[in-house]
Coordinates of C-alpha atoms and ligand atoms in Angstrom, one line a residue:
X1 CA 4.9 18.3 21.6
X2 CA 1.6 17.3 20.2
X3 CA 0.3 13.7 20.6
X4 CA 1.2 13.2 16.9
X5 CA 4.8 14.3 17.5
X6 CA 5.2 12.0 20.5
X7 CA 3.7 9.0 18.7
X8 CA 5.7 9.7 15.5
X9 CA 9.0 9.9 17.5
X10 CA 8.2 6.4 19.0
X11 CA 7.6 4.7 15.7
X12 CA 10.2 6.5 13.6
X13 CA 13.3 4.5 14.5
X14 CA 11.7 1.0 14.0
X15 CA 13.0 -0.7 11.0
X16 CA 15.1 2.2 9.7
X17 CA 18.3 1.2 7.9
X18 CA 21.3 3.3 9.0
X19 CA 23.0 3.1 5.7
X20 CA 20.1 4.2 3.4
X21 CA 17.8 6.0 5.9
X22 CA 15.0 3.9 4.3
X23 CA 12.7 1.5 6.1
X24 CA 12.5 -2.2 5.7
X25 CA 9.3 -3.2 7.5
X26 CA 8.4 -6.5 5.7
X27 CA 5.4 -8.5 7.0
X28 CA 6.3 -10.9 9.8
X29 CA 9.9 -9.7 9.9
X30 CA 11.4 -8.4 13.1
X31 CA 10.9 -4.7 12.3
X32 CA 7.3 -5.3 11.3
X33 CA 6.6 -7.3 14.4
X34 CA 8.1 -4.4 16.4
X35 CA 5.7 -2.0 14.7
X36 CA 2.8 -4.4 15.7
X37 CA 4.0 -4.3 19.3
X38 CA 4.0 -0.5 19.1
X39 CA 0.4 -0.5 17.8
X40 CA -0.7 -2.8 20.6
X41 CA 1.0 -0.8 23.3
X42 CA -0.3 2.5 21.9
X43 CA -3.9 1.2 21.8
X44 CA -3.8 -0.5 25.2
X45 CA -2.4 2.8 26.7
X46 CA -5.6 4.4 25.5
X47 CA -7.8 1.7 26.9
X48 CA -8.8 0.3 23.5
X49 CA -9.6 -3.3 22.9
X50 CA -6.9 -4.7 20.6
X51 CA -7.2 -7.8 18.5
X52 CA -5.3 -9.4 15.6
X53 CA -7.8 -10.8 13.1
X54 CA -7.4 -14.2 11.3
X55 CA -5.5 -12.4 8.4
X56 CA -3.1 -10.7 10.9
X57 CA -4.7 -7.2 10.5
X58 CA -4.5 -5.3 13.7
X59 CA -7.6 -3.6 15.2
X60 CA -8.1 -1.3 18.2
X61 CA -11.7 -0.7 19.2
X62 CA -13.3 2.2 21.0
X63 CA -16.8 1.4 22.0
X64 CA -17.8 4.1 24.5
X65 CA -20.2 3.2 27.4
X66 CA -23.7 3.0 26.2
X67 CA -22.8 2.5 22.6
X68 CA -24.2 -0.6 20.8
X69 CA -21.2 -2.6 19.8
X70 CA -23.1 -4.2 17.0
X71 CA -23.5 -0.9 15.0
X72 CA -21.1 -0.9 12.1
X73 CA -18.0 1.0 13.1
X74 CA -16.3 4.0 11.7
X75 CA -12.8 2.6 10.9
X76 CA -9.7 4.8 10.5
X77 CA -6.1 3.8 9.9
X78 CA -3.7 2.5 7.2
X79 CA -0.7 0.2 7.3
X80 CA 2.7 -0.1 9.0
X81 CA 4.7 -2.2 6.5
X82 CA 7.0 -0.7 3.9
X83 CA 8.6 -1.3 0.5
X84 CA 12.4 -2.0 0.6
X85 CA 14.1 1.2 1.7
X86 CA 10.7 3.0 1.8
X87 CA 9.9 6.3 3.4
X88 CA 8.6 6.9 6.9
X89 CA 5.2 8.2 6.0
X90 CA 3.6 5.8 3.5
X91 CA 1.2 3.9 5.8
X92 CA 2.5 4.9 9.3
X93 CA 1.3 8.5 8.8
X94 CA -2.3 7.2 8.6
X95 CA -1.9 5.0 11.7
X96 CA -0.2 7.6 13.8
X97 CA -2.7 10.2 12.7
X98 CA -5.5 7.9 13.6
X99 CA -4.3 7.6 17.2
X100 CA -3.6 11.3 17.4
X101 CA -7.0 12.2 16.0
X102 CA -8.5 9.9 18.6
X103 CA -6.6 11.7 21.3
X104 CA -7.8 15.1 20.0
X105 CA -11.5 14.1 19.9
X106 CA -11.3 12.6 23.4
X107 CA -9.5 15.7 24.7
X108 CA -12.4 17.7 23.2
X109 CA -14.9 15.6 25.2
X110 CA -16.5 14.2 22.0
X111 CA -18.6 11.1 22.6
X112 CA -19.2 8.9 19.6
X113 CA -22.6 7.3 19.1
X114 CA -21.1 4.3 17.3
X115 CA -18.0 2.2 17.6
X116 CA -14.8 3.6 16.3
X117 CA -12.0 1.3 15.3
X118 CA -8.3 1.9 14.4
X119 CA -6.8 -0.5 11.9
X120 CA -3.3 -1.4 10.6
X121 CA -3.8 -3.6 7.6
X122 CA -1.2 -6.3 7.1
X123 CA 1.2 -6.5 4.2
X124 CA -0.2 -3.6 2.2
X125 CA 3.0 -3.1 0.1
X126 CA 3.4 -6.8 -0.7
X127 CA 7.1 -6.2 -0.4
X128 CA 7.9 -9.7 0.9
X129 CA 5.4 -12.0 -1.0
X130 CA 4.6 -9.9 -4.1
X131 CA 0.9 -9.3 -3.6
X132 CA -0.1 -5.8 -2.5
X133 CA -2.9 -5.3 0.1
X134 CA -2.7 -9.0 1.1
X135 CA -4.3 -8.4 4.5
X136 CA -7.4 -6.6 3.1
X137 CA -7.6 -8.9 0.1
X138 CA -7.6 -12.0 2.3
X139 CA -10.2 -10.4 4.6
X140 CA -12.5 -9.6 1.7
X141 CA -12.1 -12.9 0.0
X142 CA -10.1 -11.5 -2.9
X143 CA -7.0 -13.6 -2.2
X144 CA -7.5 -17.3 -1.7
X145 CA -5.9 -18.5 1.5
X146 CA -4.2 -21.5 -0.2
X147 CA -2.6 -19.1 -2.7
X148 CA -1.4 -16.8 0.0
X149 CA 0.1 -19.6 2.2
X150 CA 2.1 -20.8 -0.8
X151 CA 3.5 -17.5 -1.8
X152 CA 7.3 -17.6 -1.6
X153 CA 9.0 -14.6 -0.1
X154 CA 12.3 -13.0 -0.9
X155 CA 14.1 -15.2 1.6
X156 CA 12.7 -18.4 0.2
X157 CA 10.2 -19.0 3.0
X158 CA 6.5 -19.3 2.1
X159 CA 4.0 -17.1 3.8
X160 CA 2.8 -20.1 5.8
X161 CA 6.3 -20.7 7.1
X162 CA 7.0 -17.0 7.8
X163 CA 3.7 -16.8 9.8
X164 CA 4.5 -19.9 11.8
X165 CA 7.9 -18.7 12.7
X166 CA 6.5 -15.4 14.1
X167 CA 3.7 -17.1 16.0
X168 CA 0.7 -16.6 13.6
X169 CA -1.7 -19.3 12.6
X170 CA -1.5 -19.7 8.8
X171 CA -4.4 -22.1 9.0
X172 CA -6.7 -19.2 10.0
X173 CA -6.2 -17.1 6.8
X174 CA -9.3 -16.5 4.7
X175 CA -12.4 -14.4 4.0
X176 CA -13.8 -12.8 7.1
X177 CA -17.3 -11.5 6.1
X178 CA -18.4 -10.9 9.7
X179 CA -15.5 -8.5 10.2
X180 CA -16.1 -6.8 6.9
X181 CA -19.8 -6.3 8.0
X182 CA -18.6 -4.5 11.1
X183 CA -17.0 -1.8 9.0
X184 CA -19.6 0.9 8.4
X185 CA -17.1 3.2 6.7
X186 CA -13.3 3.3 6.3
X187 CA -11.3 6.5 6.1
X188 CA -7.6 6.2 5.4
X189 CA -5.3 9.1 5.7
X190 CA -2.2 8.8 3.6
X191 CA 0.8 10.8 2.4
X192 CA 0.2 12.0 -1.2
X193 CA 2.4 10.2 -3.7
X194 CA 2.6 13.0 -6.1
X195 CA 2.6 16.8 -6.2
X196 CA -1.0 17.7 -6.8
X197 CA -1.4 19.3 -3.4
X198 CA 1.8 21.2 -3.8
X199 CA 0.5 22.6 -7.1
X200 CA -2.8 23.7 -5.7
X201 CA -1.3 24.9 -2.4
X202 CA -3.3 22.8 0.0
X203 CA -2.1 20.8 3.0
X204 CA -4.8 18.2 2.7
X205 CA -6.9 16.7 -0.1
X206 CA -9.6 14.0 -0.6
X207 CA -9.2 11.1 -3.0
X208 CA -11.5 10.7 -6.0
X209 CA -10.3 7.4 -7.6
X210 CA -7.5 4.9 -7.9
X211 CA -6.1 4.1 -11.3
X212 CA -6.4 0.5 -12.5
X213 CA -3.1 -1.2 -12.1
X214 CA -1.4 -4.6 -12.3
X215 CA 1.7 -6.6 -11.7
X216 CA 3.1 -8.9 -14.4
X217 CA 6.0 -11.3 -14.5
X218 CA 8.0 -11.7 -17.7
X219 CA 10.2 -14.8 -17.9
X220 CA 12.9 -14.6 -20.6
X221 CA 14.6 -17.9 -21.4
X222 CA 17.9 -18.4 -23.2
X223 CA 21.0 -20.4 -23.0
X224 CA 23.8 -19.9 -20.5
X225 CA 27.2 -19.6 -22.1
X226 CA 30.7 -18.3 -21.8
X227 CA 30.9 -14.4 -22.0
X228 CA 34.3 -14.7 -23.7
X229 CA 34.1 -17.6 -26.1
X230 CA 30.5 -17.3 -27.3
X231 CA 30.3 -15.1 -30.5
X232 CA 27.5 -12.5 -30.4
X233 CA 25.7 -14.1 -33.3
X234 CA 25.7 -17.5 -31.5
X235 CA 24.0 -16.2 -28.3
X236 CA 20.6 -16.8 -26.9
X237 CA 20.8 -13.9 -24.4
X238 CA 17.5 -13.3 -22.4
X239 CA 19.0 -10.1 -21.0
X240 CA 18.8 -8.5 -24.4
X241 CA 15.2 -9.5 -24.7
X242 CA 14.5 -8.0 -21.3
X243 CA 16.2 -4.7 -22.3
X244 CA 13.9 -4.4 -25.3
X245 CA 10.9 -4.9 -23.0
X246 CA 12.2 -2.3 -20.6
X247 CA 12.6 0.3 -23.4
X248 CA 9.2 -0.6 -24.8
X249 CA 7.7 -0.1 -21.3
X250 CA 9.3 3.4 -21.0
X251 CA 8.3 4.5 -24.4
X252 CA 4.7 3.1 -24.2
X253 CA 4.0 4.6 -20.8
X254 CA 5.4 8.0 -21.8
X255 CA 3.2 8.0 -25.0
X256 CA 0.1 7.1 -23.0
X257 CA 0.6 9.4 -20.0
X258 CA 0.6 6.2 -17.9
X259 CA 3.2 4.4 -15.7
X260 CA 5.3 1.3 -16.4
X261 CA 8.1 0.2 -14.2
X262 CA 10.5 -2.8 -14.2
X263 CA 11.7 -2.5 -10.6
X264 CA 12.8 -6.0 -9.9
X265 CA 14.7 -8.6 -11.9
X266 CA 16.3 -11.9 -11.2
X267 CA 19.1 -13.3 -13.4
X268 CA 20.4 -16.8 -13.7
X269 CA 23.2 -17.7 -13.3
X270 CA 23.9 -14.1 -12.3
X271 CA 27.6 -14.2 -13.2
X272 CA 29.6 -11.3 -14.7
X273 CA 31.3 -13.6 -17.2
X274 CA 28.3 -15.7 -18.1
X275 CA 25.6 -15.1 -20.8
X276 CA 22.4 -15.5 -18.7
X277 CA 20.1 -18.4 -19.2
X278 CA 17.1 -16.8 -17.6
X279 CA 15.8 -13.3 -16.7
X280 CA 12.7 -12.9 -14.6
X281 CA 11.4 -9.3 -14.6
X282 CA 8.4 -7.8 -12.8
X283 CA 6.4 -5.1 -14.4
X284 CA 4.2 -2.7 -12.5
X285 CA 1.8 -0.9 -14.9
X286 CA -0.9 1.7 -14.2
X287 CA -3.1 4.0 -16.3
X288 CA -6.1 6.3 -15.9
X289 CA -8.5 3.7 -17.3
X290 CA -8.7 0.0 -18.1
X291 CA -8.5 0.2 -21.9
X292 CA -5.4 2.4 -21.7
X293 CA -3.8 -0.1 -19.2
X294 CA -4.6 -3.1 -21.4
X295 CA -3.1 -1.4 -24.5
X296 CA -0.1 -0.4 -22.5
X297 CA 0.6 -4.0 -21.3
X298 CA -0.1 -5.3 -24.8
X299 CA 2.5 -2.9 -26.2
X300 CA 5.1 -3.9 -23.7
X301 CA 4.4 -7.5 -24.3
X302 CA 4.9 -7.0 -28.0
X303 CA 8.2 -5.2 -27.3
X304 CA 9.3 -8.2 -25.2
X305 CA 8.3 -10.7 -28.0
X306 CA 10.3 -8.6 -30.5
X307 CA 13.2 -8.6 -28.2
X308 CA 13.0 -12.3 -27.7
X309 CA 12.8 -12.9 -31.5
X310 CA 15.9 -10.7 -32.1
X311 CA 17.9 -12.5 -29.4
X312 CA 16.8 -16.0 -30.2
X313 CA 15.2 -16.4 -26.8
X314 CA 11.7 -17.1 -25.5
X315 CA 9.4 -15.0 -23.4
X316 CA 6.4 -15.9 -21.3
X317 CA 4.1 -13.4 -19.6
X318 CA 2.0 -14.1 -16.5
X319 CA -0.3 -11.7 -14.6
X320 CA 0.4 -11.7 -10.9
X321 CA -2.4 -9.3 -9.8
X322 CA -4.7 -6.8 -11.2
X323 CA -6.9 -4.1 -9.7
X324 CA -9.6 -2.4 -11.7
X325 CA -10.4 1.4 -11.6
X326 CA -11.9 2.3 -8.3
X327 CA -14.0 5.3 -7.7
X328 CA -14.5 6.1 -4.0
X329 CA -18.0 6.3 -2.6
X330 CA -19.2 9.7 -3.8
X331 CA -21.6 10.6 -0.9
X332 CA -18.9 9.7 1.7
X333 CA -16.2 11.5 -0.3
X334 CA -18.4 14.7 -0.3
X335 CA -19.2 14.4 3.4
X336 CA -15.5 13.9 4.2
X337 CA -14.6 16.9 2.1
X338 CA -17.3 19.0 3.8
X339 CA -16.0 18.0 7.3
X340 CA -12.5 18.7 6.2
X341 CA -13.3 22.1 4.8
X342 CA -14.7 23.2 8.2
X343 CA -11.2 23.0 9.7
X344 CA -9.4 24.6 6.8
X345 CA -9.6 28.4 6.5
X346 CA -8.8 28.2 2.8
X347 CA -12.3 26.8 2.2
X348 CA -12.1 24.3 -0.6
X349 CA -10.5 20.9 -0.2
X350 CA -9.1 19.5 -3.5
X351 CA -10.3 16.2 -4.9
X352 CA -7.6 14.2 -6.7
X353 CA -7.0 10.9 -8.3
X354 CA -4.2 8.6 -7.4
X355 CA -2.1 6.1 -9.3
X356 CA -1.3 4.1 -6.1
X357 CA -3.3 1.2 -4.7
X358 CA -4.5 1.3 -1.1
X359 CA -6.5 -0.9 1.3
X360 CA -9.3 1.7 1.0
X361 CA -9.5 0.7 -2.6
X362 CA -9.8 -3.0 -1.7
X363 CA -12.7 -2.2 0.7
X364 CA -14.4 0.0 -1.9
X365 CA -14.3 -2.9 -4.3
X366 CA -16.5 -5.0 -2.0
X367 CA -18.9 -2.2 -1.3
X368 CA -17.6 -0.8 1.9
X369 CA -17.9 3.0 1.7
X370 CA -14.3 4.2 1.9
X371 CA -12.6 7.5 1.6
X372 CA -9.0 8.8 1.6
X373 CA -7.4 11.9 2.9
X374 CA -4.0 12.9 1.4
X375 CA -1.4 15.0 3.2
X376 CA 0.9 17.2 1.1
X377 CA 4.3 15.8 0.2
X378 CA 6.6 18.6 -0.9
X379 CA 8.7 16.6 -3.3
X380 CA 6.0 14.1 -4.3
X381 CA 8.5 11.4 -3.8
X382 CA 7.3 8.2 -2.2
X383 CA 8.6 4.7 -1.7
X384 CA 12.0 6.3 -1.0
X385 CA 13.8 7.6 2.1
X386 CA 13.2 11.1 0.6
X387 CA 9.4 10.8 1.2
X388 CA 8.4 13.7 3.5
X389 CA 5.6 15.8 5.0
X390 CA 6.1 19.0 7.0
X391 CA 5.1 18.7 10.6
X392 CA 2.5 21.5 10.1
X393 CA 0.9 19.5 7.3
X394 CA 0.8 16.3 9.4
X395 CA -0.9 18.3 12.2
X396 CA -3.4 19.6 9.6
X397 CA -4.0 16.0 8.6
X398 CA -4.7 15.0 12.2
X399 CA -7.1 18.0 12.7
X400 CA -8.9 17.0 9.5
X401 CA -9.2 13.4 10.5
X402 CA -10.5 14.4 13.9
X403 CA -13.1 16.6 12.3
X404 CA -14.1 13.8 9.9
X405 CA -14.4 11.3 12.8
X406 CA -16.5 13.8 14.8
X407 CA -18.8 14.3 11.9
X408 CA -19.2 10.7 11.0
X409 CA -19.3 9.1 14.4
X410 CA -21.2 11.6 16.4
X411 CA -24.9 12.5 15.7
X412 CA -24.7 15.6 17.9
X413 CA -21.2 16.9 18.1
X414 CA -20.6 19.3 21.0
Ligands
ZN501 ZN1 0.5 3.1 1.6

């Protein structure tokens, strides 16, 4: 059993739902707190200094004897939280691979010349409070602490209340420029959320860019009424308007080779025999460039307005979060690719764009050189219990990450 396999087996049962096989690791929930405990225990077992920063991101520091702790660190890691009924790999693969890579380079007697840190960023998926990458956004000053504290989660508790209940200090949230300055580079290994690596026949790839993306809330307002006695022509049914918006989203995204998803709705009063009074629907939209994304959202918004007009209802659109196109640091990307190629007999490492957001993108946006390694996902499916990576590809990912750390953190690798 490799160090990776042993660590994977420890983490795998935490937060897995028996019924669906999916994971529910929501920030500050029991399963997520158990994942944090696992991180702390794993780091302490390796003699690393563990800390939870003011935004609840977890850090484990390796500062070898004789190394100046003030030199900006090479940081590796990812996140441990999940979407509702998410897969095992999205996030945890990067954290487990970071520990396993550390074990490999230590076993090889490699001695870094600079600090190396492992990180598990908090609340990357935003599954509980609706804002993705909350931990890294807070740390880099891209999410205001007052806004974060007031976010209301699925269970009705605010982030501040949820933090208090699990023993965190919500008053401490906020920009952490000293910590950001300690990050020399960040390298995040992640399961690929697509089939590019399958198509090119490679176990590992390097990220080029992250598509611009956004989350938008549509509120459709009508009038609640009796499902039996209200004639169709007398209704003000916001569900009909929502249906127009959902069809417009599907058509517009297909036409523009983009992505548009209504994955969450709330209905009031939510009764089978009641015409709804209100439908709230959340749109996730992504495209290869900003103007395509803007046009996509505008088209969906028009579809929603047309639907509202036809159903004698009203619609209101508000933007919850947006992230512009991010191109990863080119010199770092090339260096990571070069180091990766050295451990892959096939020679070339593919460079690919991604339509998913990541903490590495948030750090890139504030000028921290960041890179991502992707590990092949045979089905391309992600955010689902069917998400998967072959053990051999996971091991290739660890070997690649170990080579990258050795290259970046050691002036004179043995
Ligand atoms: Zn992820």
